[in-house]
XYZ file of N, CA and C in Angstrom:
279
model
N 0.847 -1.176 -0.001
C 0.001 -0.002 0.002
C 0.898 1.246 -0.001
N 0.503 2.247 -0.744
C 1.288 3.472 -0.848
C 1.322 4.209 0.485
N 2.446 4.851 0.756
C 2.615 5.583 2.003
C 1.635 6.733 2.169
N 1.098 7.234 1.077
C 0.166 8.364 1.133
C -1.294 7.916 1.182
N -1.533 6.603 1.335
C -2.887 6.049 1.289
C -3.855 6.805 2.201
N -3.440 7.124 3.416
C -4.328 7.795 4.373
C -4.616 9.245 3.970
N -3.786 9.833 3.126
C -3.962 11.217 2.695
C -4.450 11.326 1.258
N -4.924 10.219 0.727
C -5.293 10.161 -0.678
C -6.337 11.214 -1.061
N -7.387 11.377 -0.262
C -8.429 12.352 -0.572
C -7.877 13.775 -0.591
N -7.030 14.085 0.390
C -6.419 15.419 0.452
C -5.539 15.653 -0.779
N -4.747 14.670 -1.150
C -3.874 14.808 -2.322
C -4.691 14.973 -3.595
N -5.753 14.214 -3.728
C -6.598 14.341 -4.915
C -7.250 15.713 -4.995
N -7.679 16.266 -3.864
C -8.231 17.636 -3.862
C -7.188 18.639 -4.334
N -5.976 18.506 -3.809
C -4.889 19.408 -4.215
C -4.597 19.302 -5.702
N -4.557 18.066 -6.202
C -4.268 17.856 -7.623
C -5.393 18.388 -8.510
N -6.621 18.270 -8.053
C -7.738 18.834 -8.821
C -7.649 20.361 -8.853
N -7.204 20.938 -7.750
C -7.015 22.387 -7.704
C -5.925 22.801 -8.698
N -4.840 22.042 -8.746
C -3.762 22.318 -9.702
C -4.291 22.170 -11.129
N -5.084 21.136 -11.347
C -5.675 20.935 -12.674
C -6.498 22.159 -13.087
N -7.248 22.706 -12.151
C -8.017 23.921 -12.419
C -7.106 25.099 -12.730
N -5.992 25.194 -12.004
C -5.039 26.268 -12.281
C -4.475 26.135 -13.692
N -4.187 24.924 -14.115
C -3.640 24.702 -15.451
C -4.670 25.067 -16.511
N -5.925 24.688 -16.295
C -6.974 25.089 -17.245
C -7.086 26.615 -17.303
N -6.961 27.256 -16.147
C -6.977 28.718 -16.110
C -5.819 29.306 -16.894
N -4.655 28.696 -16.788
C -3.494 29.138 -17.556
C -3.737 29.002 -19.052
N -4.353 27.912 -19.445
C -4.660 27.723 -20.859
C -5.583 28.845 -21.362
N -6.584 29.201 -20.543
C -7.486 30.294 -20.924
C -6.732 31.612 -21.000
N -5.815 31.814 -20.064
C -5.035 33.065 -20.070
C -4.220 33.187 -21.357
N -3.596 32.109 -21.761
C -2.812 32.133 -23.001
C -3.742 32.318 -24.195
N -4.859 31.611 -24.180
C -5.813 31.700 -25.288
C -6.350 33.125 -25.459
N -6.514 33.837 -24.346
C -7.064 35.197 -24.419
C -5.991 36.280 -24.385
N -4.745 35.873 -24.591
C -3.625 36.829 -24.646
C -3.508 37.687 -23.393
N -3.629 37.052 -22.240
C -3.474 37.755 -20.962
C -2.042 38.264 -20.840
N -1.891 39.380 -20.182
C -0.587 40.017 -19.979
C 0.427 38.997 -19.441
N 1.620 39.026 -20.016
C 2.671 38.029 -19.724
C 2.941 37.861 -18.214
N 3.103 38.965 -17.531
C 3.454 38.897 -16.106
C 2.333 38.246 -15.304
N 1.082 38.533 -15.643
C -0.034 37.898 -14.947
C -0.034 36.388 -15.178
N 0.267 35.983 -16.406
C 0.333 34.560 -16.723
C 1.490 33.906 -15.988
N 2.636 34.559 -15.977
C 3.797 34.019 -15.253
C 3.506 33.882 -13.765
N 2.777 34.812 -13.202
C 2.407 34.732 -11.790
C 1.587 33.473 -11.524
N 0.664 33.170 -12.429
C -0.152 31.970 -12.264
C 0.652 30.690 -12.500
N 1.617 30.734 -13.413
C 2.513 29.593 -13.616
C 3.276 29.320 -12.320
N 3.755 30.374 -11.696
C 4.484 30.231 -10.440
C 3.604 29.605 -9.359
N 2.348 30.051 -9.275
C 1.424 29.508 -8.270
C 1.165 28.022 -8.523
N 0.976 27.632 -9.778
C 0.735 26.219 -10.104
C 1.980 25.378 -9.806
N 3.141 25.935 -10.100
C 4.403 25.238 -9.822
C 4.551 24.999 -8.322
N 4.297 26.022 -7.526
C 4.394 25.890 -6.068
C 3.403 24.856 -5.540
N 2.195 24.841 -6.120
C 1.189 23.871 -5.687
C 1.655 22.448 -5.981
N 2.231 22.219 -7.161
C 2.753 20.891 -7.484
C 3.939 20.513 -6.602
N 4.787 21.489 -6.307
C 5.907 21.219 -5.408
C 5.413 20.817 -4.025
N 4.340 21.440 -3.591
C 3.764 21.105 -2.295
C 3.259 19.656 -2.288
N 2.616 19.240 -3.372
C 2.162 17.854 -3.496
C 3.366 16.918 -3.491
N 4.401 17.273 -4.244
C 5.598 16.430 -4.309
C 6.242 16.274 -2.937
N 6.336 17.354 -2.189
C 6.935 17.272 -0.851
C 6.086 16.419 0.085
N 4.782 16.520 -0.047
C 3.902 15.687 0.781
C 4.104 14.209 0.444
N 4.186 13.905 -0.852
C 4.418 12.523 -1.269
C 5.772 12.013 -0.777
N 6.780 12.849 -0.883
C 8.110 12.469 -0.422
C 8.111 12.224 1.086
N 7.475 13.094 1.821
C 7.394 12.935 3.271
C 6.688 11.629 3.635
N 5.594 11.348 2.943
C 4.870 10.093 3.193
C 5.730 8.887 2.849
N 6.459 8.974 1.755
C 7.332 7.868 1.346
C 8.412 7.606 2.410
N 9.002 8.680 2.890
C 10.037 8.519 3.922
C 9.452 7.970 5.213
N 8.289 8.476 5.597
C 7.682 8.084 6.871
C 7.131 6.670 6.854
N 6.775 6.171 5.696
C 6.178 4.829 5.653
C 7.079 3.822 4.937
N 7.241 4.015 3.646
C 7.950 3.016 2.829
C 9.411 2.860 3.259
N 10.107 3.970 3.380
C 11.530 3.907 3.743
C 11.686 3.448 5.190
N 10.877 4.001 6.073
C 10.968 3.627 7.478
C 10.686 2.134 7.674
N 9.670 1.607 6.982
C 9.371 0.174 7.088
C 10.523 -0.674 6.548
N 11.114 -0.246 5.438
C 12.230 -0.997 4.848
C 13.438 -0.992 5.783
N 13.703 0.146 6.403
C 14.833 0.231 7.339
C 14.597 -0.677 8.544
N 13.359 -0.699 9.024
C 13.045 -1.564 10.159
C 13.264 -3.034 9.804
N 13.010 -3.374 8.528
C 13.231 -4.754 8.078
C 14.689 -5.056 7.798
N 15.455 -4.006 7.516
C 16.887 -4.168 7.262
C 17.187 -4.817 5.927
N 18.445 -5.125 5.738
C 18.890 -5.830 4.544
C 18.996 -4.950 3.308
N 19.009 -5.613 2.172
C 19.200 -4.905 0.901
C 17.998 -4.048 0.533
N 16.807 -4.443 0.981
C 15.622 -3.630 0.685
C 15.759 -2.247 1.327
N 16.298 -2.179 2.529
C 16.506 -0.893 3.195
C 17.455 -0.021 2.386
N 18.544 -0.603 1.936
C 19.506 0.155 1.121
C 18.858 0.648 -0.167
N 18.058 -0.200 -0.773
C 17.407 0.165 -2.030
C 16.402 1.301 -1.822
N 15.634 1.249 -0.753
C 14.650 2.303 -0.479
C 15.322 3.635 -0.171
N 16.412 3.603 0.558
C 17.144 4.840 0.848
C 17.716 5.430 -0.438
N 18.284 4.588 -1.287
C 18.822 5.054 -2.571
C 17.712 5.620 -3.443
N 16.585 4.951 -3.461
C 15.431 5.413 -4.238
C 14.964 6.786 -3.747
N 14.874 6.953 -2.446
C 14.461 8.239 -1.870
C 15.472 9.335 -2.207
N 16.741 9.000 -2.148
C 17.785 9.967 -2.484
C 17.668 10.410 -3.941
N 17.389 9.459 -4.818
C 17.217 9.796 -6.241
C 15.982 10.662 -6.457
N 14.926 10.383 -5.730
C 13.695 11.195 -5.840
C 13.962 12.625 -5.380
N 14.715 12.761 -4.296
C 15.060 14.105 -3.803
C 15.898 14.843 -4.844
N 16.848 14.143 -5.452
C 17.679 14.755 -6.486
C 16.835 15.226 -7.666
N 15.846 14.418 -8.073
C 14.969 14.812 -9.177
C 14.169 16.061 -8.804
N 13.669 16.127 -7.572
C 12.916 17.298 -7.126
C 13.795 18.547 -7.083
N 15.045 18.369 -6.715
C 15.953 19.511 -6.639
C 16.284 20.057 -8.030
N 16.299 19.180 -9.045
C 16.578 19.633 -10.413
C 15.388 20.356 -11.029
N 14.214 20.000 -10.560
C 12.989 20.574 -11.164
C 12.819 22.033 -10.819
């Protein structure tokens, strides 16, 4: 089961809100909205997605990685490496 299972409804609400922001951005571009106003909304949508990503990462560390570490062995090493790679991907974005 995914580490975010208990927060699934909250995450889906957040993602639907981001989806609405993206549709709003599409309308802004379609109607030739002023560049800075559009960029402001891009920034807001980006921050909202980053917030979702951090929540997912936190859940992964608190559940999946923590459980693997408690079990020990190669699975623990693999989960820690996987989490490290996910953090690196988020930092590049």
